[in-house]
Amino acid sequence: MDEILKAQLPYTLREADFPALGELYRGKVRDNYSRGDRIVMITSDRLSAFDRVLTTIPFKGEILNRLTVFWFDKTKDVAPNHILDVPDPSVLVVRRLQPLAVEMVVRGYLTGSLWRDYQAGKGAKAYGIDLPEGMRKDQRFEKPILTPSTKEQVGKHDEPVSPGELVSRGVIKRKQWEEMARISLDLFAAGQAWARERGLILVDTKYEFGVDGAGKLWVIDEIHTADSSRYWIAQGSEERTRRGEDQKMLDKEFFRQWLIRERNYKGEGPLPEIPDEVRAQLAGKYLELVQTLTGEAPRLVVGDTRARIQKALKARKYL
Ligand SMILES: Nc1ncnc2c1ncn2[C@@H]1O[C@H](COP(=O)(O)OP(=O)(O)O)[C@@H](O)[C@H]1O
Ligand SMILES: [Mg+2]
């Protein structure tokens, strides 16, 4: 499998470039073409960390999109989602909705940026939450907590925010907050339960929501992917927390820590150089995650990703 990941290094998809599909919104990871009430979302192989695009990873777009499809299918009874069609493993056609400018972050454990804030004495006050003192790194919360952030334009960092502020700033209505909070916690519970059965811990994640013309809420974007979530290997996790050891991760935190350790990079200054070896290694992490969660190895074919997508879009008459 390692060979396949390395062989794909020259063929990664940086940008989709299909102007005929409609109006382009290029996000950090996806190229989104809107027309009428649908969006064709092409998940590129771009890797972003600290809100910056740093490199591309072989098969990453395809793997993330497969995860989103898998999870949306699994949770379709928990909440309605935006998927209409999956013409290619890297592509979704979705219902175009009015996105609400908030990232609903759900956390089951004290780790990552929240742990960094907690250590710096900031706790979770920005989210309107009082955390108990004396918690350890990676310690589980009694109940998952919601730590929302505003969703900013490309190039700006997202900001922590409390539910009260979201409502007073007019980003969302109180009732919407309540429904989004309930759905987010339900989706997270469903995700954690399934991950557990597969030997993984869904540590934290973020959801996005959109509204249709009638005001109905839909789950949009991606769910429970390695870009939007943190996953740990369950076995031995509690012992590792007790001993203060690092968790075994199957997500992007591995890369964030590599950037901090090897490049002293935390999102500021010139873009760091990422060696091919690290790119292939990261692809392996993404692959391991999709394999473990879904219980099967995706059939990955080395070759030009853009050409494959183009063919699939033509076959389904989107192009
Ligand atoms: N169904 C939808 N309707 C409208 N916008 C959506 C929908 N699903 C996702 N989006 C938006 O499309 C974009 C997806 O691209 P992404 O690469 O994640 O961008 P970003 O860098 O803004 O997060 C996001 O801005 C997301 O909010
Ligand atoms: Mg996004």
Short mmCIF file of C-alpha atoms and ligand atoms in Angstrom, two decimals:
data_model
loop_
_atom_site.label_atom_id
_atom_site.label_comp_id
_atom_site.label_asym_id
_atom_site.label_seq_id
_atom_site.Cartn_x
_atom_site.Cartn_y
_atom_site.Cartn_z
CA MET A 1 0.00 0.00 0.00
CA ASP A 2 2.91 2.36 0.80
CA GLU A 3 4.03 2.00 -2.80
CA ILE A 4 0.64 3.14 -4.10
CA LEU A 5 0.68 6.19 -1.85
CA LYS A 6 4.15 7.19 -3.05
CA ALA A 7 3.28 6.50 -6.69
CA GLN A 8 0.34 8.91 -6.39
CA LEU A 9 2.50 11.82 -5.16
CA PRO A 10 2.83 13.46 -8.63
CA TYR A 11 -0.91 13.10 -9.40
CA THR A 12 -2.51 14.82 -6.41
CA LEU A 13 -5.34 17.24 -7.04
CA ARG A 14 -4.42 20.78 -6.01
CA GLU A 15 -7.21 22.60 -7.82
CA ALA A 16 -10.20 21.21 -9.69
CA ASP A 17 -10.64 23.87 -12.39
CA PHE A 18 -13.99 23.02 -14.03
CA PRO A 19 -15.45 26.48 -14.69
CA ALA A 20 -18.30 24.96 -16.74
CA LEU A 21 -19.79 23.57 -13.50
CA GLY A 22 -20.81 27.01 -12.25
CA GLU A 23 -19.65 29.73 -9.94
CA LEU A 24 -16.52 28.77 -7.99
CA TYR A 25 -15.98 29.17 -4.27
CA ARG A 26 -12.55 27.85 -3.43
CA GLY A 27 -12.37 26.86 0.24
CA LYS A 28 -9.31 25.64 2.06
CA VAL A 29 -9.93 22.08 0.97
CA ARG A 30 -12.82 21.95 -1.47
CA ASP A 31 -13.55 23.57 -4.79
CA ASN A 32 -17.27 24.29 -4.80
CA TYR A 33 -19.17 25.02 -7.99
CA SER A 34 -22.64 26.44 -7.49
CA ARG A 35 -25.44 26.59 -9.98
CA GLY A 36 -29.09 27.06 -9.10
CA ASP A 37 -29.91 25.04 -6.03
CA ARG A 38 -27.04 22.57 -6.20
CA ILE A 39 -23.31 22.68 -5.49
CA VAL A 40 -20.76 20.30 -6.97
CA MET A 41 -18.18 19.92 -4.21
CA ILE A 42 -14.84 18.56 -5.31
CA THR A 43 -12.62 17.57 -2.43
CA SER A 44 -9.05 18.38 -3.43
CA ASP A 45 -5.94 16.79 -1.95
CA ARG A 46 -4.94 20.09 -0.31
CA LEU A 47 -3.81 19.83 3.28
CA SER A 48 -4.52 22.79 5.49
CA ALA A 49 -3.29 23.29 9.05
CA PHE A 50 -3.61 26.36 11.25
CA ASP A 51 -6.00 27.65 8.56
CA ARG A 52 -3.33 27.65 5.83
CA VAL A 53 -2.98 25.34 2.81
CA LEU A 54 0.49 23.80 3.14
CA THR A 55 0.75 20.92 0.66
CA THR A 56 -1.19 18.10 -1.03
CA ILE A 57 -1.57 14.52 0.20
CA PRO A 58 -2.08 11.50 -2.10
CA PHE A 59 -5.73 10.31 -2.18
CA LYS A 60 -6.67 12.64 0.65
CA GLY A 61 -9.67 14.18 -1.14
CA GLU A 62 -11.07 10.82 -2.06
CA ILE A 63 -10.59 9.40 1.43
CA LEU A 64 -12.20 12.38 3.14
CA ASN A 65 -15.12 12.36 0.77
CA ARG A 66 -15.62 8.62 1.28
CA LEU A 67 -15.71 9.23 5.03
CA THR A 68 -18.29 11.99 4.67
CA VAL A 69 -20.50 9.78 2.51
CA PHE A 70 -20.14 6.90 4.95
CA TRP A 71 -21.05 9.02 7.97
CA PHE A 72 -23.88 10.97 6.38
CA ASP A 73 -25.43 7.69 5.36
CA LYS A 74 -25.04 6.27 8.84
CA THR A 75 -26.56 9.31 10.55
CA LYS A 76 -29.32 10.18 8.10
CA ASP A 77 -31.94 9.32 10.71
CA VAL A 78 -30.35 11.62 13.28
CA ALA A 79 -30.58 14.74 11.09
CA PRO A 80 -31.20 15.57 7.42
CA ASN A 81 -28.04 16.25 5.39
CA HIS A 82 -27.24 17.95 2.12
CA ILE A 83 -26.08 15.03 -0.08
CA LEU A 84 -27.88 14.56 -3.41
CA ASP A 85 -25.41 12.50 -5.47
CA VAL A 86 -21.89 11.02 -5.38
CA PRO A 87 -20.67 10.92 -9.00
CA ASP A 88 -17.02 10.17 -8.09
CA PRO A 89 -15.27 9.16 -4.84
CA SER A 90 -13.89 12.73 -4.60
CA VAL A 91 -17.10 14.53 -5.54
CA LEU A 92 -20.42 15.32 -3.88
CA VAL A 93 -23.39 17.00 -5.40
CA VAL A 94 -25.24 18.73 -2.58
CA ARG A 95 -28.35 20.77 -1.92
CA ARG A 96 -27.31 24.41 -1.86
CA LEU A 97 -28.35 25.99 1.43
CA GLN A 98 -27.77 29.23 3.27
CA PRO A 99 -24.76 28.40 5.46
CA LEU A 100 -24.81 29.63 9.06
CA ALA A 101 -21.46 31.23 9.88
CA VAL A 102 -20.66 29.10 12.88
CA GLU A 103 -18.62 25.95 13.37
CA MET A 104 -20.30 23.76 15.96
CA VAL A 105 -17.32 22.17 17.67
CA VAL A 106 -18.09 19.25 20.00
CA ARG A 107 -15.38 17.97 22.33
CA GLY A 108 -15.31 14.82 24.42
CA TYR A 109 -11.80 15.36 25.79
CA LEU A 110 -9.54 18.17 26.97
CA THR A 111 -6.94 18.26 24.21
CA GLY A 112 -5.59 20.19 21.22
CA SER A 113 -6.18 23.94 21.15
CA LEU A 114 -8.48 23.80 24.17
CA TRP A 115 -5.76 22.11 26.22
CA ARG A 116 -3.33 24.79 25.05
CA ASP A 117 -5.84 27.47 26.21
CA TYR A 118 -6.47 25.66 29.48
CA GLN A 119 -2.75 25.48 30.24
CA ALA A 120 -2.40 29.18 29.44
CA GLY A 121 -5.03 29.85 32.12
CA LYS A 122 -7.72 30.82 29.61
CA GLY A 123 -9.82 27.72 30.19
CA ALA A 124 -12.99 27.63 28.10
CA LYS A 125 -14.31 31.03 29.20
CA ALA A 126 -14.48 32.29 25.61
CA TYR A 127 -17.20 29.68 25.05
CA GLY A 128 -19.03 30.60 28.23
CA ILE A 129 -17.94 27.36 29.92
CA ASP A 130 -16.30 26.93 33.33
CA LEU A 131 -14.02 23.91 33.35
CA PRO A 132 -13.00 22.30 36.63
CA GLU A 133 -9.46 23.04 37.76
CA GLY A 134 -6.71 20.44 37.81
CA MET A 135 -7.75 18.52 34.69
CA ARG A 136 -5.11 16.52 32.88
CA LYS A 137 -4.21 16.70 29.23
CA ASP A 138 -6.48 14.38 27.19
CA GLN A 139 -8.86 13.84 30.11
CA ARG A 140 -12.43 12.94 29.19
CA PHE A 141 -15.19 15.42 30.03
CA GLU A 142 -18.08 14.01 32.01
CA LYS A 143 -20.32 15.03 29.12
CA PRO A 144 -19.19 16.31 25.69
CA ILE A 145 -19.04 20.11 25.53
CA LEU A 146 -19.84 22.57 22.74
CA THR A 147 -17.12 25.10 21.91
CA PRO A 148 -18.43 26.96 18.85
CA SER A 149 -16.37 29.31 16.71
CA THR A 150 -17.29 31.88 14.12
CA LYS A 151 -16.64 30.84 10.54
CA GLU A 152 -14.45 33.48 8.93
CA GLN A 153 -13.49 34.16 5.30
CA VAL A 154 -10.50 32.35 3.75
CA GLY A 155 -7.22 33.62 5.23
CA LYS A 156 -8.68 34.67 8.59
CA HIS A 157 -8.55 32.52 11.69
CA ASP A 158 -11.82 31.33 13.17
CA GLU A 159 -12.66 32.81 16.56
CA PRO A 160 -14.05 31.18 19.72
CA VAL A 161 -17.47 32.49 20.66
CA SER A 162 -20.17 31.83 23.26
CA PRO A 163 -23.74 30.87 22.31
CA GLY A 164 -24.98 34.13 23.83
CA GLU A 165 -22.66 36.18 21.63
CA LEU A 166 -23.69 34.24 18.52
CA VAL A 167 -27.28 35.20 19.21
CA SER A 168 -26.59 38.82 20.22
CA ARG A 169 -24.39 39.36 17.14
CA GLY A 170 -27.28 38.09 15.01
CA VAL A 171 -25.33 35.17 13.50
CA ILE A 172 -28.09 32.74 14.52
CA LYS A 173 -31.37 32.79 16.42
CA ARG A 174 -31.70 31.34 19.91
CA LYS A 175 -34.00 28.56 18.63
CA GLN A 176 -31.52 27.69 15.91
CA TRP A 177 -28.76 27.47 18.49
CA GLU A 178 -30.84 25.07 20.53
CA GLU A 179 -31.61 22.82 17.58
CA MET A 180 -28.02 22.91 16.30
CA ALA A 181 -26.73 22.09 19.77
CA ARG A 182 -29.08 19.13 20.10
CA ILE A 183 -28.29 17.75 16.64
CA SER A 184 -24.54 18.25 17.14
CA LEU A 185 -24.56 16.34 20.42
CA ASP A 186 -26.72 13.56 18.91
CA LEU A 187 -24.46 13.21 15.87
CA PHE A 188 -21.43 13.17 18.12
CA ALA A 189 -22.94 10.45 20.32
CA ALA A 190 -23.72 8.35 17.23
CA GLY A 191 -20.19 8.91 15.92
CA GLN A 192 -18.57 8.03 19.22
CA ALA A 193 -20.60 4.85 19.57
CA TRP A 194 -19.70 3.61 16.09
CA ALA A 195 -16.02 4.59 16.42
CA ARG A 196 -15.86 2.71 19.73
CA GLU A 197 -17.04 -0.48 18.09
CA ARG A 198 -14.24 -0.07 15.58
CA GLY A 199 -11.61 0.45 18.28
CA LEU A 200 -11.38 4.21 17.88
CA ILE A 201 -12.32 7.21 19.96
CA LEU A 202 -14.03 10.11 18.23
CA VAL A 203 -12.39 12.78 20.40
CA ASP A 204 -13.84 15.93 18.93
CA THR A 205 -15.32 17.24 15.71
CA LYS A 206 -17.14 20.17 14.14
CA TYR A 207 -20.43 20.43 12.29
CA GLU A 208 -21.81 23.07 9.97
CA PHE A 209 -25.45 23.83 9.29
CA GLY A 210 -27.45 25.49 6.57
CA VAL A 211 -31.05 26.61 6.26
CA ASP A 212 -33.41 26.26 3.29
CA GLY A 213 -36.06 28.73 2.11
CA ALA A 214 -38.54 27.36 4.63
CA GLY A 215 -36.09 27.88 7.50
CA LYS A 216 -35.45 24.16 7.99
CA LEU A 217 -32.00 23.20 9.32
CA TRP A 218 -29.76 20.79 7.41
CA VAL A 219 -26.33 19.40 8.23
CA ILE A 220 -23.95 20.56 5.50
CA ASP A 221 -20.27 20.33 4.66
CA GLU A 222 -18.37 17.22 5.83
CA ILE A 223 -18.80 15.09 8.94
CA HIS A 224 -16.49 13.02 11.09
CA THR A 225 -13.64 13.24 8.61
CA ALA A 226 -9.99 13.45 9.61
CA ASP A 227 -10.05 17.15 8.66
CA SER A 228 -12.98 18.00 10.86
CA SER A 229 -12.35 15.53 13.68
CA ARG A 230 -9.79 14.08 15.99
CA TYR A 231 -9.56 10.31 16.38
CA TRP A 232 -7.49 8.27 18.84
CA ILE A 233 -6.82 4.56 19.05
CA ALA A 234 -9.01 3.39 21.94
CA GLN A 235 -6.82 0.59 23.23
CA GLY A 236 -4.53 1.88 25.98
CA SER A 237 -5.85 5.43 25.69
CA GLU A 238 -6.77 5.81 29.36
CA GLU A 239 -3.40 4.49 30.49
CA ARG A 240 -1.68 6.93 28.17
CA THR A 241 -3.67 9.81 29.67
CA ARG A 242 -2.83 8.66 33.21
CA ARG A 243 0.86 8.37 32.40
CA GLY A 244 0.88 11.69 30.57
CA GLU A 245 1.90 10.02 27.30
CA ASP A 246 0.84 11.14 23.84
CA GLN A 247 -2.23 9.49 22.35
CA LYS A 248 -2.05 7.35 19.23
CA MET A 249 -3.73 9.62 16.72
CA LEU A 250 -5.35 9.05 13.35
CA ASP A 251 -5.96 12.62 12.42
CA LYS A 252 -4.43 15.96 11.59
CA GLU A 253 -3.09 16.68 15.06
CA PHE A 254 -0.20 14.38 14.15
CA PHE A 255 0.68 16.84 11.37
CA ARG A 256 0.11 19.93 13.54
CA GLN A 257 2.51 18.52 16.10
CA TRP A 258 5.04 17.68 13.38
CA LEU A 259 4.82 21.30 12.15
CA ILE A 260 5.36 22.70 15.63
CA ARG A 261 8.20 20.26 16.41
CA GLU A 262 10.07 20.11 13.08
CA ARG A 263 9.29 23.49 11.55
CA ASN A 264 8.44 25.63 14.58
CA TYR A 265 5.31 26.54 12.58
CA LYS A 266 2.05 27.60 14.24
CA GLY A 267 0.32 29.35 11.39
CA GLU A 268 2.37 32.55 11.21
CA GLY A 269 5.17 33.54 8.84
CA PRO A 270 6.34 31.94 5.57
CA LEU A 271 4.93 28.54 4.55
CA PRO A 272 7.09 25.63 5.72
CA GLU A 273 8.46 23.02 3.30
CA ILE A 274 6.86 19.55 3.65
CA PRO A 275 8.98 16.57 2.46
CA ASP A 276 7.41 13.89 0.21
CA GLU A 277 8.08 11.30 2.87
CA VAL A 278 5.86 13.14 5.34
CA ARG A 279 3.18 13.59 2.66
CA ALA A 280 3.11 9.84 1.99
CA GLN A 281 3.17 9.03 5.68
CA LEU A 282 0.20 11.30 6.25
CA ALA A 283 -1.66 9.62 3.39
CA GLY A 284 -1.11 6.36 5.27
CA LYS A 285 -2.80 7.83 8.34
CA TYR A 286 -5.84 8.92 6.33
CA LEU A 287 -6.03 5.50 4.73
CA GLU A 288 -5.79 3.69 8.04
CA LEU A 289 -8.62 5.78 9.38
CA VAL A 290 -11.05 5.09 6.54
CA GLN A 291 -10.15 1.42 6.61
CA THR A 292 -10.65 1.06 10.34
CA LEU A 293 -13.90 3.00 10.45
CA THR A 294 -15.62 1.49 7.46
CA GLY A 295 -14.11 -1.96 7.87
CA GLU A 296 -12.91 -2.13 4.28
CA ALA A 297 -9.96 -0.88 2.24
CA PRO A 298 -11.01 1.58 -0.45
CA ARG A 299 -9.93 0.63 -3.95
CA LEU A 300 -7.33 3.28 -4.70
CA VAL A 301 -6.14 3.61 -8.28
CA VAL A 302 -2.92 5.46 -9.07
CA GLY A 303 -3.45 8.03 -11.82
CA ASP A 304 -4.45 11.55 -12.69
CA THR A 305 -7.19 12.48 -10.26
CA ARG A 306 -8.48 15.41 -12.26
CA ALA A 307 -8.91 13.30 -15.43
CA ARG A 308 -10.83 10.65 -13.50
CA ILE A 309 -13.17 13.23 -11.99
CA GLN A 310 -13.75 14.85 -15.37
CA LYS A 311 -14.74 11.52 -16.87
CA ALA A 312 -17.16 10.78 -14.03
CA LEU A 313 -18.77 14.22 -14.25
CA LYS A 314 -19.25 13.81 -18.01
CA ALA A 315 -20.74 10.35 -17.58
CA ARG A 316 -23.34 11.79 -15.18
CA LYS A 317 -23.99 14.82 -17.41
CA TYR A 318 -22.72 17.42 -14.95
CA LEU A 319 -20.22 18.51 -17.61
N1 LIG B 1 -24.87 22.51 1.33
C1 LIG B 1 -24.12 23.63 1.37
N2 LIG B 1 -24.63 24.81 0.97
C2 LIG B 1 -23.89 25.94 0.99
N3 LIG B 1 -22.60 25.97 1.39
C3 LIG B 1 -22.03 24.84 1.82
C4 LIG B 1 -22.76 23.60 1.82
N4 LIG B 1 -21.94 22.64 2.31
C5 LIG B 1 -20.76 23.23 2.58
N5 LIG B 1 -20.79 24.55 2.29
C6 LIG B 1 -19.69 25.50 2.39
O1 LIG B 1 -18.79 25.18 1.32
C7 LIG B 1 -17.45 25.32 1.75
C8 LIG B 1 -16.69 24.01 1.58
O2 LIG B 1 -15.37 24.18 1.27
P1 LIG B 1 -14.20 24.16 2.35
O3 LIG B 1 -12.99 23.80 1.61
O4 LIG B 1 -14.56 23.38 3.54
O5 LIG B 1 -14.16 25.71 2.69
P2 LIG B 1 -13.73 26.53 3.98
O6 LIG B 1 -12.30 26.85 3.80
O7 LIG B 1 -14.60 27.77 3.86
O8 LIG B 1 -14.05 25.70 5.17
C9 LIG B 1 -17.50 25.79 3.18
O9 LIG B 1 -17.38 27.19 3.23
C10 LIG B 1 -18.88 25.37 3.67
O10 LIG B 1 -19.35 26.21 4.68
MG MG B 2 -14.27 23.62 5.67
#
